Amino acid sequence: MKTIVSGIQPSGTLHLGNYLGFLRQAVELQDNSGCKRFYFIVDFHSLTGRYNPKEKAKEIYELAVDLLAGGIDPKKSTLFIQSHIEEHANLAWIFNTITSMGQLERMVEYKEKVAQGITPNAGLFDYPVLMAADILLYKGELVPVGEDQLQHIELARDTARAFNRRFGKTFPEPKAILTKAPRVMSLNNARQKMSKSLPQGCLFLTDSPKVMREKIMRAETDSHAEIGCDPKRRAAISNLVMIYAELSGMTTSEVVKMFKGVGYAEFKKELAELVIKTFKPFQERRAKVFKNKAQVMKVLEEGARNARPIARATMEEVRKKVGLI
Ligand code: AQP
């Protein structure tokens, strides 16, 4: 039986990139009864960016609500909060001792954050090591993620290989599984991925219909006469076409054909209505789940109870192998 593992940061509301690159696939993977699934809220990771301690608990709760409303089913997946299992940090420490500074210095996500002007803390630099621990603690083999995480998964593979070589076979080498929309670009800057830290170009799943319409109508396009899909040369319009295709179940060429001869404004109107219609049921479910705090907290506690013995067993094995008493 394969093990699927993935984490998501509680650092704000879910956006369309999180949905198309991660959540939709994580939900679909629940239909495979031949797999075990561990999905968790990586609250430790989220402390590496700027945050307000008074808001953090609310962000964690809201993400749990988003995941449940978005289709993560506690009967099929173990859903929990990373910091409730102390072994994540313990294993990360062991992995720190077999990871070189050079490996971490090559991480593009880290370099991009620094280039955006963020003063990095040691936690941000070390983020991929904690991520390797998140995955390998459950001996995860498959990791549904967006394209931005590929290099981090590669580092988790390197970590598993390095540990196995030095201390004996312990961990599988995890593989990323990508969706057909692995990198949704920002609506107002198609050279950057849609990202919570750039909220202007971000379409949040909880945005009101009015805000969704406004953001899509303002989205960057180009000076061509017609829509088209050519991500290298026409990144902005291709991103919108790809979003339409993903939400309608059509291919991008079918979308281009359907809107042949139609102006950008008309296409954007149709896209906005599709986005609004797609996320209306999510927003309704979310409102209901949000009110049931006792039930949400129970799911997270049960999830931690189920994950803990597995985490402890792996950590025990690691402690023995590295020679700790
Ligand atoms: N633009 C995206 N396209 C496709 N997939 C994406 N993911 C994120 N952005 C895109 C995927 O969503 C999952 C959860 O992401 P995360 O926990 O890394 O955090 P995030 O904070 O939601 O990502 P952001 O918005 O990009 O945050 P910042 O601004 O902090 O960097 C992952 O599987 C990720 O690949």
CSV table of C-alpha atoms and ligand atoms in Angstrom, one decimal:
chain,number,residue,atom,x,y,z
A,1,MET,CA,0.0,0.0,0.0
A,2,LYS,CA,1.5,3.4,-1.1
A,3,THR,CA,1.6,6.3,1.3
A,4,ILE,CA,0.5,9.8,0.1
A,5,VAL,CA,1.7,12.7,2.2
A,6,SER,CA,1.2,16.5,1.7
A,7,GLY,CA,1.2,19.6,3.9
A,8,ILE,CA,-0.2,23.1,3.4
A,9,GLN,CA,0.7,26.3,5.2
A,10,PRO,CA,-1.8,28.2,7.3
A,11,SER,CA,-0.8,31.6,6.1
A,12,GLY,CA,-4.1,33.0,4.7
A,13,THR,CA,-7.1,31.9,2.7
A,14,LEU,CA,-6.7,29.2,0.0
A,15,HIS,CA,-6.3,30.6,-3.5
A,16,LEU,CA,-6.9,29.2,-7.0
A,17,GLY,CA,-3.3,28.1,-7.2
A,18,ASN,CA,-3.6,26.0,-4.0
A,19,TYR,CA,-6.8,24.5,-5.4
A,20,LEU,CA,-5.7,23.6,-8.9
A,21,GLY,CA,-2.1,22.7,-7.9
A,22,PHE,CA,-2.9,20.8,-4.7
A,23,LEU,CA,-6.3,20.5,-3.2
A,24,ARG,CA,-8.4,19.2,-6.1
A,25,GLN,CA,-5.8,16.4,-6.6
A,26,ALA,CA,-5.5,15.6,-2.9
A,27,VAL,CA,-9.3,15.1,-2.8
A,28,GLU,CA,-9.3,13.0,-6.0
A,29,LEU,CA,-6.6,10.8,-4.6
A,30,GLN,CA,-9.0,9.8,-1.8
A,31,ASP,CA,-10.8,7.6,-4.3
A,32,ASN,CA,-7.8,5.3,-4.4
A,33,SER,CA,-8.4,2.7,-1.7
A,34,GLY,CA,-4.9,1.2,-2.3
A,35,CYS,CA,-3.2,4.2,-0.6
A,36,LYS,CA,-2.9,5.7,2.9
A,37,ARG,CA,-3.2,9.4,3.1
A,38,PHE,CA,-1.7,12.0,5.5
A,39,TYR,CA,-2.7,15.6,4.9
A,40,PHE,CA,-1.5,18.2,7.4
A,41,ILE,CA,-1.5,21.9,8.2
A,42,VAL,CA,2.2,22.9,8.4
A,43,ASP,CA,1.9,25.5,11.1
A,44,PHE,CA,5.7,25.3,11.9
A,45,HIS,CA,6.5,26.2,8.3
A,46,SER,CA,4.2,29.2,8.4
A,47,LEU,CA,6.2,30.7,11.3
A,48,THR,CA,9.1,31.2,8.8
A,49,GLY,CA,7.3,34.2,7.2
A,50,ARG,CA,5.9,37.4,8.7
A,51,TYR,CA,2.9,36.7,10.9
A,52,ASN,CA,0.8,38.1,13.7
A,53,PRO,CA,0.7,35.7,16.7
A,54,LYS,CA,-2.8,36.9,17.5
A,55,GLU,CA,-4.0,35.7,14.1
A,56,LYS,CA,-2.1,32.4,13.8
A,57,ALA,CA,-4.7,30.2,15.6
A,58,LYS,CA,-7.4,31.6,13.5
A,59,GLU,CA,-5.4,30.9,10.3
A,60,ILE,CA,-4.9,27.3,11.4
A,61,TYR,CA,-8.6,26.9,12.1
A,62,GLU,CA,-9.6,28.5,8.9
A,63,LEU,CA,-7.3,26.3,6.9
A,64,ALA,CA,-8.8,23.2,8.5
A,65,VAL,CA,-12.3,24.5,7.6
A,66,ASP,CA,-11.1,25.1,4.0
A,67,LEU,CA,-9.7,21.6,3.7
A,68,LEU,CA,-12.8,19.9,5.0
A,69,ALA,CA,-15.1,22.1,3.0
A,70,GLY,CA,-12.9,21.5,-0.1
A,71,GLY,CA,-13.4,17.8,0.2
A,72,ILE,CA,-10.7,16.3,2.5
A,73,ASP,CA,-12.7,13.5,4.1
A,74,PRO,CA,-11.4,12.4,7.6
A,75,LYS,CA,-12.8,8.9,7.0
A,76,LYS,CA,-10.4,8.5,4.0
A,77,SER,CA,-7.5,10.8,5.1
A,78,THR,CA,-5.6,11.5,8.3
A,79,LEU,CA,-5.9,15.3,8.8
A,80,PHE,CA,-3.9,16.9,11.5
A,81,ILE,CA,-1.7,19.8,12.6
A,82,GLN,CA,2.0,19.4,12.1
A,83,SER,CA,3.1,20.9,15.5
A,84,HIS,CA,0.9,18.5,17.3
A,85,ILE,CA,3.3,15.7,16.4
A,86,GLU,CA,6.7,16.6,18.0
A,87,GLU,CA,8.6,14.1,15.8
A,88,HIS,CA,8.4,16.4,12.8
A,89,ALA,CA,10.8,18.8,14.4
A,90,ASN,CA,12.9,16.0,15.9
A,91,LEU,CA,13.4,14.3,12.6
A,92,ALA,CA,14.2,17.6,10.9
A,93,TRP,CA,17.0,18.1,13.4
A,94,ILE,CA,18.6,14.7,12.4
A,95,PHE,CA,18.2,15.6,8.7
A,96,ASN,CA,19.9,18.9,9.4
A,97,THR,CA,23.0,17.0,10.3
A,98,ILE,CA,23.1,15.2,6.9
A,99,THR,CA,22.1,18.2,4.7
A,100,SER,CA,24.8,20.5,3.4
A,101,MET,CA,24.5,24.3,3.4
A,102,GLY,CA,25.2,24.2,-0.4
A,103,GLN,CA,22.1,22.1,-1.0
A,104,LEU,CA,19.9,24.6,0.8
A,105,GLU,CA,21.6,27.6,-0.9
A,106,ARG,CA,20.5,26.2,-4.3
A,107,MET,CA,16.7,26.3,-3.4
A,108,VAL,CA,15.0,28.6,-5.8
A,109,GLU,CA,11.9,29.3,-3.6
A,110,TYR,CA,14.3,30.6,-0.9
A,111,LYS,CA,16.2,32.7,-3.4
A,112,GLU,CA,13.0,34.1,-4.8
A,113,LYS,CA,11.8,35.1,-1.3
A,114,VAL,CA,15.1,36.8,-0.6
A,115,ALA,CA,14.9,38.6,-4.0
A,116,GLN,CA,11.4,39.9,-3.0
A,117,GLY,CA,13.1,41.8,-0.2
A,118,ILE,CA,12.3,39.4,2.7
A,119,THR,CA,15.0,39.3,5.4
A,120,PRO,CA,15.4,35.5,5.8
A,121,ASN,CA,15.4,33.8,9.1
A,122,ALA,CA,17.2,30.5,9.7
A,123,GLY,CA,13.8,28.7,9.6
A,124,LEU,CA,13.1,29.9,6.1
A,125,PHE,CA,16.5,28.7,4.9
A,126,ASP,CA,15.9,25.3,6.6
A,127,TYR,CA,12.3,25.0,5.4
A,128,PRO,CA,13.0,22.2,2.9
A,129,VAL,CA,14.7,20.1,5.6
A,130,LEU,CA,11.5,20.3,7.7
A,131,MET,CA,9.5,19.4,4.6
A,132,ALA,CA,11.7,16.3,4.0
A,133,ALA,CA,11.0,15.3,7.7
A,134,ASP,CA,7.2,15.9,7.1
A,135,ILE,CA,7.2,13.5,4.2
A,136,LEU,CA,9.7,10.8,5.4
A,137,LEU,CA,8.2,10.6,9.0
A,138,TYR,CA,5.3,8.7,7.4
A,139,LYS,CA,7.6,7.1,4.8
A,140,GLY,CA,5.6,9.0,2.2
A,141,GLU,CA,6.1,7.8,-1.4
A,142,LEU,CA,3.8,10.1,-3.3
A,143,VAL,CA,3.4,13.9,-2.7
A,144,PRO,CA,0.7,15.9,-4.4
A,145,VAL,CA,2.1,19.4,-4.8
A,146,GLY,CA,2.4,22.3,-7.1
A,147,GLU,CA,5.4,22.8,-9.4
A,148,ASP,CA,7.0,25.3,-6.9
A,149,GLN,CA,7.6,22.4,-4.6
A,150,LEU,CA,9.5,20.1,-7.0
A,151,GLN,CA,12.9,21.1,-6.0
A,152,HIS,CA,12.0,20.6,-2.3
A,153,ILE,CA,10.7,17.1,-3.1
A,154,GLU,CA,14.0,16.4,-4.9
A,155,LEU,CA,15.8,17.4,-1.7
A,156,ALA,CA,13.6,15.0,0.3
A,157,ARG,CA,14.7,12.3,-2.2
A,158,ASP,CA,18.4,13.2,-1.7
A,159,THR,CA,17.8,13.2,2.1
A,160,ALA,CA,16.3,9.7,2.0
A,161,ARG,CA,19.1,8.5,-0.1
A,162,ALA,CA,21.8,10.1,2.1
A,163,PHE,CA,20.2,8.7,5.3
A,164,ASN,CA,19.8,5.2,3.8
A,165,ARG,CA,23.4,5.1,2.5
A,166,ARG,CA,24.9,6.1,5.9
A,167,PHE,CA,22.6,4.4,8.3
A,168,GLY,CA,21.0,1.5,6.4
A,169,LYS,CA,17.8,1.3,4.3
A,170,THR,CA,15.1,3.2,6.2
A,171,PHE,CA,13.2,5.6,3.9
A,172,PRO,CA,11.5,5.3,0.5
A,173,GLU,CA,12.5,8.0,-2.1
A,174,PRO,CA,9.3,10.1,-2.5
A,175,LYS,CA,8.0,11.4,-5.8
A,176,ALA,CA,5.9,14.5,-6.5
A,177,ILE,CA,2.6,14.1,-8.3
A,178,LEU,CA,1.6,17.2,-10.3
A,179,THR,CA,-1.7,18.2,-11.7
A,180,LYS,CA,-2.3,19.6,-15.3
A,181,ALA,CA,-2.2,23.1,-13.7
A,182,PRO,CA,1.0,22.8,-11.6
A,183,ARG,CA,1.8,26.5,-11.7
A,184,VAL,CA,-1.1,29.0,-11.8
A,185,MET,CA,0.3,32.4,-12.4
A,186,SER,CA,-0.6,35.7,-10.7
A,187,LEU,CA,-3.5,37.5,-12.4
A,188,ASN,CA,-1.7,40.8,-12.5
A,189,ASN,CA,1.8,39.6,-13.2
A,190,ALA,CA,2.0,36.4,-15.3
A,191,ARG,CA,5.8,36.1,-14.6
A,192,GLN,CA,5.1,35.3,-11.0
A,193,LYS,CA,3.1,32.4,-9.6
A,194,MET,CA,-0.1,33.1,-7.9
A,195,SER,CA,0.9,33.5,-4.3
A,196,LYS,CA,-0.6,34.7,-1.0
A,197,SER,CA,2.3,37.0,-0.5
A,198,LEU,CA,1.2,38.8,-3.7
A,199,PRO,CA,-2.5,39.2,-2.8
A,200,GLN,CA,-3.4,41.6,-5.6
A,201,GLY,CA,-3.0,38.9,-8.3
A,202,CYS,CA,-4.5,36.2,-6.1
A,203,LEU,CA,-8.0,34.8,-6.6
A,204,PHE,CA,-9.1,33.6,-3.1
A,205,LEU,CA,-11.7,30.8,-3.0
A,206,THR,CA,-13.6,32.9,-0.4
A,207,ASP,CA,-13.6,36.1,-2.5
A,208,SER,CA,-17.2,37.4,-3.0
A,209,PRO,CA,-18.6,37.1,-6.6
A,210,LYS,CA,-18.1,40.9,-6.9
A,211,VAL,CA,-14.4,40.7,-6.0
A,212,MET,CA,-13.9,37.7,-8.2
A,213,ARG,CA,-15.4,39.6,-11.2
A,214,GLU,CA,-13.3,42.6,-10.5
A,215,LYS,CA,-10.0,40.7,-10.2
A,216,ILE,CA,-10.7,38.7,-13.4
A,217,MET,CA,-11.8,41.8,-15.4
A,218,ARG,CA,-8.6,43.6,-14.3
A,219,ALA,CA,-6.4,40.6,-15.0
A,220,GLU,CA,-3.4,41.1,-17.3
A,221,THR,CA,-3.7,40.1,-20.9
A,222,ASP,CA,-1.8,41.2,-24.0
A,223,SER,CA,-2.3,43.3,-27.2
A,224,HIS,CA,-3.3,40.5,-29.5
A,225,ALA,CA,-6.7,40.5,-31.1
A,226,GLU,CA,-7.8,37.1,-30.0
A,227,ILE,CA,-7.3,34.7,-27.1
A,228,GLY,CA,-4.7,32.0,-27.5
A,229,CYS,CA,-2.7,29.5,-25.5
A,230,ASP,CA,1.1,29.8,-25.8
A,231,PRO,CA,2.5,30.0,-22.2
A,232,LYS,CA,6.1,30.9,-23.3
A,233,ARG,CA,5.1,33.9,-25.5
A,234,ARG,CA,1.6,34.8,-24.2
A,235,ALA,CA,1.8,33.9,-20.5
A,236,ALA,CA,-1.0,36.1,-19.2
A,237,ILE,CA,-3.8,35.1,-21.5
A,238,SER,CA,-2.6,31.5,-21.5
A,239,ASN,CA,-3.0,31.4,-17.7
A,240,LEU,CA,-6.6,32.6,-18.0
A,241,VAL,CA,-7.3,30.0,-20.8
A,242,MET,CA,-5.7,27.3,-18.6
A,243,ILE,CA,-7.9,28.3,-15.6
A,244,TYR,CA,-11.0,28.2,-17.8
A,245,ALA,CA,-10.0,24.8,-19.2
A,246,GLU,CA,-9.3,23.3,-15.7
A,247,LEU,CA,-12.6,24.5,-14.3
A,248,SER,CA,-14.7,23.5,-17.3
A,249,GLY,CA,-13.1,20.2,-17.9
A,250,MET,CA,-12.2,21.2,-21.5
A,251,THR,CA,-8.8,21.2,-23.0
A,252,THR,CA,-7.0,24.5,-23.6
A,253,SER,CA,-7.4,24.1,-27.4
A,254,GLU,CA,-11.1,23.5,-27.0
A,255,VAL,CA,-11.3,26.8,-25.0
A,256,VAL,CA,-9.4,28.7,-27.6
A,257,LYS,CA,-11.7,27.3,-30.3
A,258,MET,CA,-14.8,28.1,-28.3
A,259,PHE,CA,-13.8,31.7,-27.8
A,260,LYS,CA,-12.5,32.3,-31.4
A,261,GLY,CA,-13.5,35.8,-32.5
A,262,VAL,CA,-14.7,36.8,-29.0
A,263,GLY,CA,-13.0,39.8,-27.3
A,264,TYR,CA,-11.0,39.6,-24.1
A,265,ALA,CA,-13.7,41.4,-22.1
A,266,GLU,CA,-16.3,38.9,-23.1
A,267,PHE,CA,-14.0,36.0,-22.4
A,268,LYS,CA,-13.2,37.4,-19.0
A,269,LYS,CA,-16.9,37.8,-18.1
A,270,GLU,CA,-17.5,34.1,-19.0
A,271,LEU,CA,-14.4,33.1,-17.0
A,272,ALA,CA,-15.6,35.1,-13.9
A,273,GLU,CA,-19.0,33.4,-14.1
A,274,LEU,CA,-17.4,30.0,-14.3
A,275,VAL,CA,-15.1,30.7,-11.3
A,276,ILE,CA,-18.1,32.0,-9.2
A,277,LYS,CA,-20.2,29.0,-10.1
A,278,THR,CA,-17.4,26.6,-9.4
A,279,PHE,CA,-16.7,27.9,-5.9
A,280,LYS,CA,-20.3,28.7,-4.8
A,281,PRO,CA,-20.9,25.2,-3.3
A,282,PHE,CA,-17.4,25.4,-1.6
A,283,GLN,CA,-18.3,28.7,0.0
A,284,GLU,CA,-21.7,27.4,1.2
A,285,ARG,CA,-20.1,24.2,2.7
A,286,ARG,CA,-17.3,26.4,4.3
A,287,ALA,CA,-19.9,28.6,6.1
A,288,LYS,CA,-21.5,25.5,7.6
A,289,VAL,CA,-18.3,23.8,8.6
A,290,PHE,CA,-16.9,27.0,10.1
A,291,LYS,CA,-19.7,27.2,12.6
A,292,ASN,CA,-19.0,23.7,13.9
A,293,LYS,CA,-15.8,24.3,15.7
A,294,ALA,CA,-16.1,21.4,18.1
A,295,GLN,CA,-16.4,18.9,15.2
A,296,VAL,CA,-13.4,20.5,13.3
A,297,MET,CA,-11.2,20.3,16.4
A,298,LYS,CA,-12.3,16.7,17.0
A,299,VAL,CA,-11.2,15.8,13.5
A,300,LEU,CA,-7.8,17.4,14.0
A,301,GLU,CA,-7.3,15.6,17.4
A,302,GLU,CA,-8.3,12.2,16.0
A,303,GLY,CA,-6.0,12.8,13.1
A,304,ALA,CA,-3.1,13.5,15.4
A,305,ARG,CA,-3.9,10.5,17.5
A,306,ASN,CA,-3.8,8.3,14.3
A,307,ALA,CA,-0.6,9.9,13.0
A,308,ARG,CA,1.4,9.9,16.3
A,309,PRO,CA,2.1,6.2,16.6
A,310,ILE,CA,3.5,6.1,13.1
A,311,ALA,CA,5.6,9.1,13.7
A,312,ARG,CA,6.9,7.7,17.0
A,313,ALA,CA,7.8,4.4,15.4
A,314,THR,CA,9.8,6.1,12.6
A,315,MET,CA,11.6,8.3,15.1
A,316,GLU,CA,12.4,5.4,17.3
A,317,GLU,CA,13.9,3.5,14.3
A,318,VAL,CA,15.9,6.7,13.4
A,319,ARG,CA,17.2,7.2,17.0
A,320,LYS,CA,18.5,3.6,17.0
A,321,LYS,CA,20.1,3.8,13.6
A,322,VAL,CA,21.9,7.1,14.3
A,323,GLY,CA,23.2,5.7,17.6
A,324,LEU,CA,21.2,7.7,20.2
A,325,ILE,CA,20.5,6.0,23.4
B,1,AQP,N1,0.4,29.3,-7.9
B,1,AQP,C1,0.3,28.0,-7.7
B,1,AQP,N2,0.0,27.1,-8.6
B,1,AQP,C2,-0.1,25.8,-8.4
B,1,AQP,N3,0.1,25.3,-7.1
B,1,AQP,C3,0.4,26.1,-6.1
B,1,AQP,N4,0.6,25.9,-4.8
B,1,AQP,C4,0.9,27.1,-4.2
B,1,AQP,N5,0.8,28.1,-5.1
B,1,AQP,C5,0.5,27.5,-6.3
B,1,AQP,C6,0.6,24.6,-4.1
B,1,AQP,O1,-0.3,24.7,-3.0
B,1,AQP,C7,0.2,23.9,-2.0
B,1,AQP,C8,0.2,24.6,-0.7
B,1,AQP,O2,1.1,25.7,-0.8
B,1,AQP,P1,2.0,26.2,0.4
B,1,AQP,O3,1.6,25.5,1.6
B,1,AQP,O4,3.4,26.3,-0.1
B,1,AQP,O5,1.7,27.6,0.6
B,1,AQP,P2,1.1,28.8,0.1
B,1,AQP,O6,1.4,29.7,1.2
B,1,AQP,O7,-0.4,28.7,-0.2
B,1,AQP,O8,1.8,29.1,-1.2
B,1,AQP,P3,2.0,30.5,-1.6
B,1,AQP,O9,0.7,31.2,-1.8
B,1,AQP,O10,2.9,30.5,-2.8
B,1,AQP,O11,2.6,31.2,-0.4
B,1,AQP,P4,3.8,32.1,-0.3
B,1,AQP,O12,3.4,33.4,-0.7
B,1,AQP,O13,4.1,32.1,1.2
B,1,AQP,O14,4.9,31.5,-1.1
B,1,AQP,C9,1.6,23.4,-2.4
B,1,AQP,O15,1.5,22.1,-2.9
B,1,AQP,C10,1.9,24.3,-3.5
B,1,AQP,O16,2.8,23.8,-4.4
